[in-house]
Amino acid sequence: MDEKKNLTNRKTVLITGASRGIGKSLAEIFAKEGYNLVMLCHNSLNIMWEDARKLSEEYDVNVYCYATDVSKSAEIKKLFEDLSAHEISIDILINNAGISYVGLLQDMTDNDWDEVIKTNLSGAFYTSRAVLPSMIARKEGRILNISSVWGNIGASTEVAYSASKGGLNAFTKALAKEVAPSGIVVNAIACGYIDTSMNAHLSMDEKESLYEEIPSGRPGTPDEVAGFVYQIATSSKYLTGQVIKFDGGWI
Ligand code: NDP
């Protein structure tokens, strides 16, 4: 927890998976636009702190950093107790933390399966459940889920990942219907191939053959995703319950 500046009239965005990749870019754009940040990661707290300090200094916003495993209900509960104790309420929740598993389904252990589903899907449940009471009381709030085109169409050797993101898409649509009468907006961005460490396992040949499949001819960048998420997060509240593809025309 950083020392609090007197910036309480600003909106606060909570970003999971903010230590690198898409989450790091999300933190940057929201800080640049004057939002206070709550940044979460799992194992990379020191690295994330360095970025957080820079953002706080450069954009004069409050930044709070936590190492919280989104796949664990108890850790999310503890996080929100701490936020509440510091009188921090969340205006925008971005469920971005995610992991992939590449391999044949028949080789997956129970633990491999649970880890993917709990991180990518249950994590969004735990955080959304925690932010909603305060959002509903204020009749204001937005939830954005970072999903994948594999959740729309499925990917061979990524069955658990596809199932988790397909679940996240259905979660988005259902929750949007449930909370729209309370003034809360819920959307998902289904990303295509984005150039982050999540794809570090691919060889250059594999990457190049993927680029050939993508009409835009290249991967998206984390900054492009973040810019688009920011637009959706600040667009009309009438846009809700949508799973919006961001994939260079791929799928
Ligand atoms: P990265 O692997 O670059 O970053 C993942 C982030 O999630 C890290 O900050 C990591 O924290 C965090 N994280 C992982 N597990 C947990 C956990 N259990 N609890 C808390 N934080 C956790 O991934 P990307 O930036 O590429 O992906 C971000 C999101 O975008 C994911 O949901 C992913 O599925 C989705 N996406 C990505 C695509 C791509 O091509 N890159 C395509 C489609 C969707 P730590 O550093 O501590 O491990």
Short mmCIF file of C-alpha atoms and ligand atoms in Angstrom, two decimals:
data_model
loop_
_atom_site.label_atom_id
_atom_site.label_comp_id
_atom_site.label_asym_id
_atom_site.label_seq_id
_atom_site.Cartn_x
_atom_site.Cartn_y
_atom_site.Cartn_z
CA MET A 1 0.00 0.00 0.00
CA ASP A 2 1.48 3.34 -1.08
CA GLU A 3 1.08 6.57 0.85
CA LYS A 4 -2.27 8.05 -0.13
CA LYS A 5 -2.28 11.36 -2.00
CA ASN A 6 -5.32 13.61 -1.72
CA LEU A 7 -6.84 12.33 -4.94
CA THR A 8 -10.03 10.86 -3.54
CA ASN A 9 -12.32 12.57 -6.07
CA ARG A 10 -10.72 10.56 -8.86
CA LYS A 11 -12.13 7.32 -10.17
CA THR A 12 -10.36 4.08 -9.31
CA VAL A 13 -9.76 1.14 -11.63
CA LEU A 14 -8.76 -2.31 -10.36
CA ILE A 15 -6.68 -4.25 -12.89
CA THR A 16 -5.82 -7.90 -12.32
CA GLY A 17 -2.69 -9.28 -13.99
CA ALA A 18 -1.12 -5.82 -14.12
CA SER A 19 2.55 -6.84 -13.86
CA ARG A 20 3.16 -7.29 -17.57
CA GLY A 21 1.59 -7.65 -21.01
CA ILE A 22 -1.92 -6.30 -21.51
CA GLY A 23 -2.43 -5.50 -17.81
CA LYS A 24 0.69 -3.34 -17.65
CA SER A 25 -0.52 -1.34 -20.68
CA LEU A 26 -3.97 -1.01 -19.09
CA ALA A 27 -2.39 0.44 -15.95
CA GLU A 28 -0.47 2.98 -18.03
CA ILE A 29 -3.44 4.25 -20.05
CA PHE A 30 -5.78 4.56 -17.06
CA ALA A 31 -3.08 6.37 -15.04
CA LYS A 32 -2.46 8.70 -17.98
CA GLU A 33 -6.20 9.46 -18.03
CA GLY A 34 -6.11 10.35 -14.33
CA TYR A 35 -7.50 7.24 -12.68
CA ASN A 36 -6.18 5.94 -9.37
CA LEU A 37 -5.05 2.35 -9.75
CA VAL A 38 -5.30 -0.88 -7.80
CA MET A 39 -2.83 -3.24 -9.50
CA LEU A 40 -2.85 -6.98 -8.84
CA CYS A 41 -0.47 -9.73 -9.84
CA HIS A 42 0.47 -13.14 -8.54
CA ASN A 43 4.26 -13.49 -8.31
CA SER A 44 5.79 -10.31 -9.74
CA LEU A 45 5.07 -7.77 -7.01
CA ASN A 46 8.52 -6.13 -6.98
CA ILE A 47 8.55 -5.59 -10.74
CA MET A 48 4.99 -4.26 -10.62
CA TRP A 49 5.90 -1.89 -7.78
CA GLU A 50 8.61 -0.32 -9.93
CA ASP A 51 6.08 0.39 -12.71
CA ALA A 52 3.51 1.58 -10.18
CA ARG A 53 5.93 4.11 -8.66
CA LYS A 54 6.73 5.52 -12.10
CA LEU A 55 3.03 5.82 -13.00
CA SER A 56 2.21 7.47 -9.70
CA GLU A 57 4.99 10.04 -10.14
CA GLU A 58 4.44 10.69 -13.84
CA TYR A 59 0.65 11.02 -13.75
CA ASP A 60 0.13 12.11 -10.12
CA VAL A 61 -2.30 9.31 -9.27
CA ASN A 62 -2.58 6.94 -6.31
CA VAL A 63 -1.41 3.43 -7.08
CA TYR A 64 -1.92 0.44 -4.75
CA CYS A 65 -0.20 -2.86 -5.48
CA TYR A 66 -1.12 -6.31 -4.23
CA ALA A 67 0.19 -9.83 -4.78
CA THR A 68 -3.16 -11.60 -4.82
CA ASP A 69 -3.91 -14.95 -6.43
CA VAL A 70 -7.21 -14.36 -8.22
CA SER A 71 -7.87 -18.10 -8.31
CA LYS A 72 -8.26 -18.14 -4.51
CA SER A 73 -11.53 -16.87 -3.10
CA ALA A 74 -10.01 -16.20 0.34
CA GLU A 75 -7.28 -13.97 -1.12
CA ILE A 76 -9.83 -11.85 -2.99
CA LYS A 77 -11.90 -11.55 0.19
CA LYS A 78 -8.81 -10.38 2.10
CA LEU A 79 -7.94 -7.89 -0.65
CA PHE A 80 -11.39 -6.28 -0.53
CA GLU A 81 -11.28 -6.12 3.28
CA ASP A 82 -8.05 -4.17 2.94
CA LEU A 83 -9.47 -1.86 0.24
CA SER A 84 -12.53 -1.26 2.38
CA ALA A 85 -10.37 -0.48 5.43
CA HIS A 86 -8.62 2.18 3.30
CA GLU A 87 -12.00 3.48 2.02
CA ILE A 88 -11.13 2.61 -1.57
CA SER A 89 -14.10 1.78 -3.75
CA ILE A 90 -13.75 0.49 -7.29
CA ASP A 91 -15.37 2.28 -10.24
CA ILE A 92 -14.00 0.00 -12.97
CA LEU A 93 -12.96 -3.64 -12.54
CA ILE A 94 -10.85 -5.18 -15.30
CA ASN A 95 -10.54 -8.96 -15.06
CA ASN A 96 -7.38 -9.40 -17.08
CA ALA A 97 -5.29 -11.99 -15.17
CA GLY A 98 -5.07 -15.20 -17.11
CA ILE A 99 -2.97 -18.24 -17.82
CA SER A 100 -2.84 -20.58 -20.78
CA TYR A 101 -2.23 -24.31 -20.98
CA VAL A 102 -1.08 -25.80 -24.27
CA GLY A 103 -1.28 -29.58 -24.60
CA LEU A 104 -3.60 -32.45 -25.32
CA LEU A 105 -6.69 -32.71 -23.13
CA GLN A 106 -5.96 -36.33 -22.24
CA ASP A 107 -2.60 -35.30 -20.78
CA MET A 108 -4.06 -32.67 -18.44
CA THR A 109 -4.13 -33.41 -14.71
CA ASP A 110 -7.02 -32.34 -12.49
CA ASN A 111 -4.69 -29.71 -11.11
CA ASP A 112 -3.81 -28.31 -14.57
CA TRP A 113 -7.51 -28.07 -15.41
CA ASP A 114 -8.47 -26.47 -12.09
CA GLU A 115 -5.67 -23.92 -12.32
CA VAL A 116 -6.82 -22.65 -15.74
CA ILE A 117 -10.53 -22.57 -14.88
CA LYS A 118 -10.00 -21.03 -11.45
CA THR A 119 -7.64 -18.32 -12.71
CA ASN A 120 -9.46 -17.37 -15.90
CA LEU A 121 -13.10 -17.88 -14.86
CA SER A 122 -13.53 -18.27 -11.09
CA GLY A 123 -11.22 -15.27 -10.56
CA ALA A 124 -13.69 -13.06 -12.44
CA PHE A 125 -16.49 -14.41 -10.25
CA TYR A 126 -14.61 -13.69 -6.99
CA THR A 127 -13.67 -10.11 -7.97
CA SER A 128 -17.05 -9.26 -9.54
CA ARG A 129 -18.90 -10.56 -6.48
CA ALA A 130 -16.70 -8.38 -4.30
CA VAL A 131 -17.12 -5.11 -6.28
CA LEU A 132 -20.84 -5.35 -7.00
CA PRO A 133 -22.39 -4.37 -3.64
CA SER A 134 -20.62 -1.00 -3.66
CA MET A 135 -21.28 -0.44 -7.38
CA ILE A 136 -24.97 -1.29 -6.99
CA ALA A 137 -25.30 1.02 -3.99
CA ARG A 138 -23.88 3.84 -6.15
CA LYS A 139 -25.80 2.71 -9.29
CA GLU A 140 -22.51 3.15 -11.13
CA GLY A 141 -19.73 0.84 -12.19
CA ARG A 142 -18.21 -1.14 -14.99
CA ILE A 143 -16.74 -4.60 -15.31
CA LEU A 144 -14.54 -5.49 -18.28
CA ASN A 145 -13.39 -9.04 -18.86
CA ILE A 146 -10.36 -9.73 -21.05
CA SER A 147 -11.35 -12.79 -23.00
CA SER A 148 -10.11 -14.59 -26.09
CA VAL A 149 -11.39 -15.49 -29.52
CA TRP A 150 -10.69 -19.09 -28.47
CA GLY A 151 -13.66 -18.65 -26.12
CA ASN A 152 -15.81 -18.03 -29.22
CA ILE A 153 -14.54 -20.79 -31.51
CA GLY A 154 -12.32 -23.12 -29.45
CA ALA A 155 -8.69 -24.04 -30.10
CA SER A 156 -7.10 -27.45 -30.48
CA THR A 157 -4.61 -28.16 -27.63
CA GLU A 158 -6.14 -25.30 -25.63
CA VAL A 159 -9.36 -26.96 -24.52
CA ALA A 160 -9.28 -25.80 -20.90
CA TYR A 161 -8.27 -22.28 -21.92
CA SER A 162 -11.06 -22.17 -24.54
CA ALA A 163 -13.58 -23.48 -22.00
CA SER A 164 -12.50 -20.89 -19.43
CA LYS A 165 -12.84 -18.03 -21.93
CA GLY A 166 -16.11 -19.38 -23.35
CA GLY A 167 -17.33 -19.47 -19.75
CA LEU A 168 -16.11 -15.91 -19.25
CA ASN A 169 -18.06 -14.81 -22.34
CA ALA A 170 -21.28 -16.39 -21.00
CA PHE A 171 -20.52 -14.94 -17.54
CA THR A 172 -20.26 -11.49 -19.17
CA LYS A 173 -23.60 -11.74 -20.99
CA ALA A 174 -25.48 -13.19 -18.02
CA LEU A 175 -24.07 -10.78 -15.43
CA ALA A 176 -24.74 -7.81 -17.73
CA LYS A 177 -28.43 -8.75 -17.78
CA GLU A 178 -28.49 -9.22 -14.02
CA VAL A 179 -26.95 -5.86 -13.13
CA ALA A 180 -28.06 -3.53 -15.96
CA PRO A 181 -31.18 -2.55 -13.98
CA SER A 182 -28.76 -1.38 -11.25
CA GLY A 183 -26.85 0.82 -13.68
CA ILE A 184 -23.82 -1.47 -13.97
CA VAL A 185 -22.18 -2.23 -17.32
CA VAL A 186 -20.42 -5.53 -18.11
CA ASN A 187 -18.55 -6.27 -21.35
CA ALA A 188 -15.77 -8.54 -22.58
CA ILE A 189 -13.03 -7.96 -25.13
CA ALA A 190 -12.17 -11.17 -26.97
CA CYS A 191 -8.57 -10.69 -28.07
CA GLY A 192 -6.90 -12.45 -30.96
CA TYR A 193 -3.13 -12.89 -31.05
CA ILE A 194 -1.48 -10.25 -28.85
CA ASP A 195 2.29 -9.94 -28.60
CA THR A 196 2.97 -10.78 -24.93
CA SER A 197 4.88 -13.34 -22.88
CA MET A 198 1.78 -15.56 -22.97
CA ASN A 199 2.88 -16.51 -26.49
CA ALA A 200 6.59 -16.88 -25.65
CA HIS A 201 6.35 -20.67 -26.13
CA LEU A 202 5.78 -20.21 -29.89
CA SER A 203 8.76 -20.51 -32.26
CA MET A 204 9.41 -17.75 -34.82
CA ASP A 205 8.15 -20.10 -37.56
CA GLU A 206 4.92 -20.73 -35.65
CA LYS A 207 4.49 -17.00 -35.09
CA GLU A 208 5.03 -16.20 -38.75
CA SER A 209 2.50 -18.77 -39.91
CA LEU A 210 -0.02 -17.25 -37.48
CA TYR A 211 0.67 -13.76 -38.85
CA GLU A 212 -0.17 -15.10 -42.31
CA GLU A 213 -3.58 -16.24 -41.02
CA ILE A 214 -4.37 -12.83 -39.53
CA PRO A 215 -5.77 -10.43 -42.17
CA SER A 216 -3.95 -7.51 -40.51
CA GLY A 217 -0.75 -9.52 -40.98
CA ARG A 218 0.66 -9.04 -37.49
CA PRO A 219 -0.11 -9.54 -33.80
CA GLY A 220 -1.91 -6.86 -31.83
CA THR A 221 0.10 -4.96 -29.24
CA PRO A 222 -0.78 -4.68 -25.54
CA ASP A 223 -1.04 -0.89 -25.98
CA GLU A 224 -3.62 -1.35 -28.76
CA VAL A 225 -5.72 -3.61 -26.52
CA ALA A 226 -5.44 -1.15 -23.63
CA GLY A 227 -6.47 1.78 -25.84
CA PHE A 228 -9.52 -0.14 -27.03
CA VAL A 229 -10.47 -1.27 -23.52
CA TYR A 230 -10.25 2.35 -22.37
CA GLN A 231 -12.64 3.40 -25.16
CA ILE A 232 -15.14 0.70 -24.18
CA ALA A 233 -14.76 1.57 -20.49
CA THR A 234 -15.69 5.18 -21.21
CA SER A 235 -18.37 4.63 -23.86
CA SER A 236 -22.14 4.79 -23.50
CA LYS A 237 -23.64 2.70 -20.70
CA TYR A 238 -26.08 1.38 -23.31
CA LEU A 239 -23.24 -0.81 -24.62
CA THR A 240 -23.46 -3.78 -22.26
CA GLY A 241 -23.50 -7.58 -22.34
CA GLN A 242 -21.20 -7.64 -25.38
CA VAL A 243 -18.24 -9.85 -26.25
CA ILE A 244 -16.30 -7.64 -28.65
CA LYS A 245 -13.60 -9.20 -30.83
CA PHE A 246 -10.26 -7.40 -31.14
CA ASP A 247 -8.29 -9.62 -33.46
CA GLY A 248 -7.13 -7.89 -36.66
CA GLY A 249 -10.01 -9.47 -38.59
CA TRP A 250 -8.73 -12.98 -37.75
CA ILE A 251 -11.86 -14.87 -36.61
P1 NDP B 1 0.82 -12.35 -19.56
O1 NDP B 1 1.22 -13.77 -19.36
O2 NDP B 1 1.76 -11.42 -20.23
O3 NDP B 1 0.42 -11.71 -18.14
C1 NDP B 1 -0.45 -12.41 -17.29
C2 NDP B 1 -0.73 -11.58 -16.06
O4 NDP B 1 -1.69 -12.31 -15.26
C3 NDP B 1 0.48 -11.36 -15.19
O5 NDP B 1 0.40 -10.08 -14.60
C4 NDP B 1 0.34 -12.43 -14.11
O6 NDP B 1 0.92 -12.09 -12.86
C5 NDP B 1 -1.17 -12.45 -13.95
N1 NDP B 1 -1.65 -13.68 -13.33
C6 NDP B 1 -1.56 -14.94 -13.81
N2 NDP B 1 -2.12 -15.79 -12.94
C7 NDP B 1 -2.57 -15.05 -11.91
C8 NDP B 1 -3.23 -15.36 -10.70
N3 NDP B 1 -3.56 -16.61 -10.36
N4 NDP B 1 -3.54 -14.35 -9.85
C9 NDP B 1 -3.22 -13.07 -10.16
N5 NDP B 1 -2.60 -12.71 -11.29
C10 NDP B 1 -2.27 -13.71 -12.14
O7 NDP B 1 -0.57 -12.41 -20.31
P2 NDP B 1 -1.29 -11.42 -21.35
O8 NDP B 1 -1.03 -10.00 -21.01
O9 NDP B 1 -1.02 -11.91 -22.71
O10 NDP B 1 -2.81 -11.80 -21.05
C11 NDP B 1 -3.69 -10.97 -20.32
C12 NDP B 1 -5.11 -11.50 -20.57
O11 NDP B 1 -5.38 -11.44 -21.98
C13 NDP B 1 -5.31 -12.96 -20.17
O12 NDP B 1 -6.57 -13.13 -19.57
C14 NDP B 1 -5.24 -13.70 -21.49
O13 NDP B 1 -5.97 -14.91 -21.46
C15 NDP B 1 -5.88 -12.68 -22.41
N6 NDP B 1 -5.56 -12.90 -23.82
C16 NDP B 1 -4.26 -12.84 -24.24
C17 NDP B 1 -3.96 -13.10 -25.57
C18 NDP B 1 -2.58 -13.07 -26.11
O14 NDP B 1 -2.38 -13.44 -27.30
N7 NDP B 1 -1.58 -12.62 -25.36
C19 NDP B 1 -5.03 -13.46 -26.52
C20 NDP B 1 -6.34 -13.49 -25.96
C21 NDP B 1 -6.58 -13.22 -24.65
P3 NDP B 1 2.41 -12.60 -12.45
O15 NDP B 1 3.35 -11.76 -13.23
O16 NDP B 1 2.54 -12.32 -11.02
O17 NDP B 1 2.47 -14.06 -12.80
#
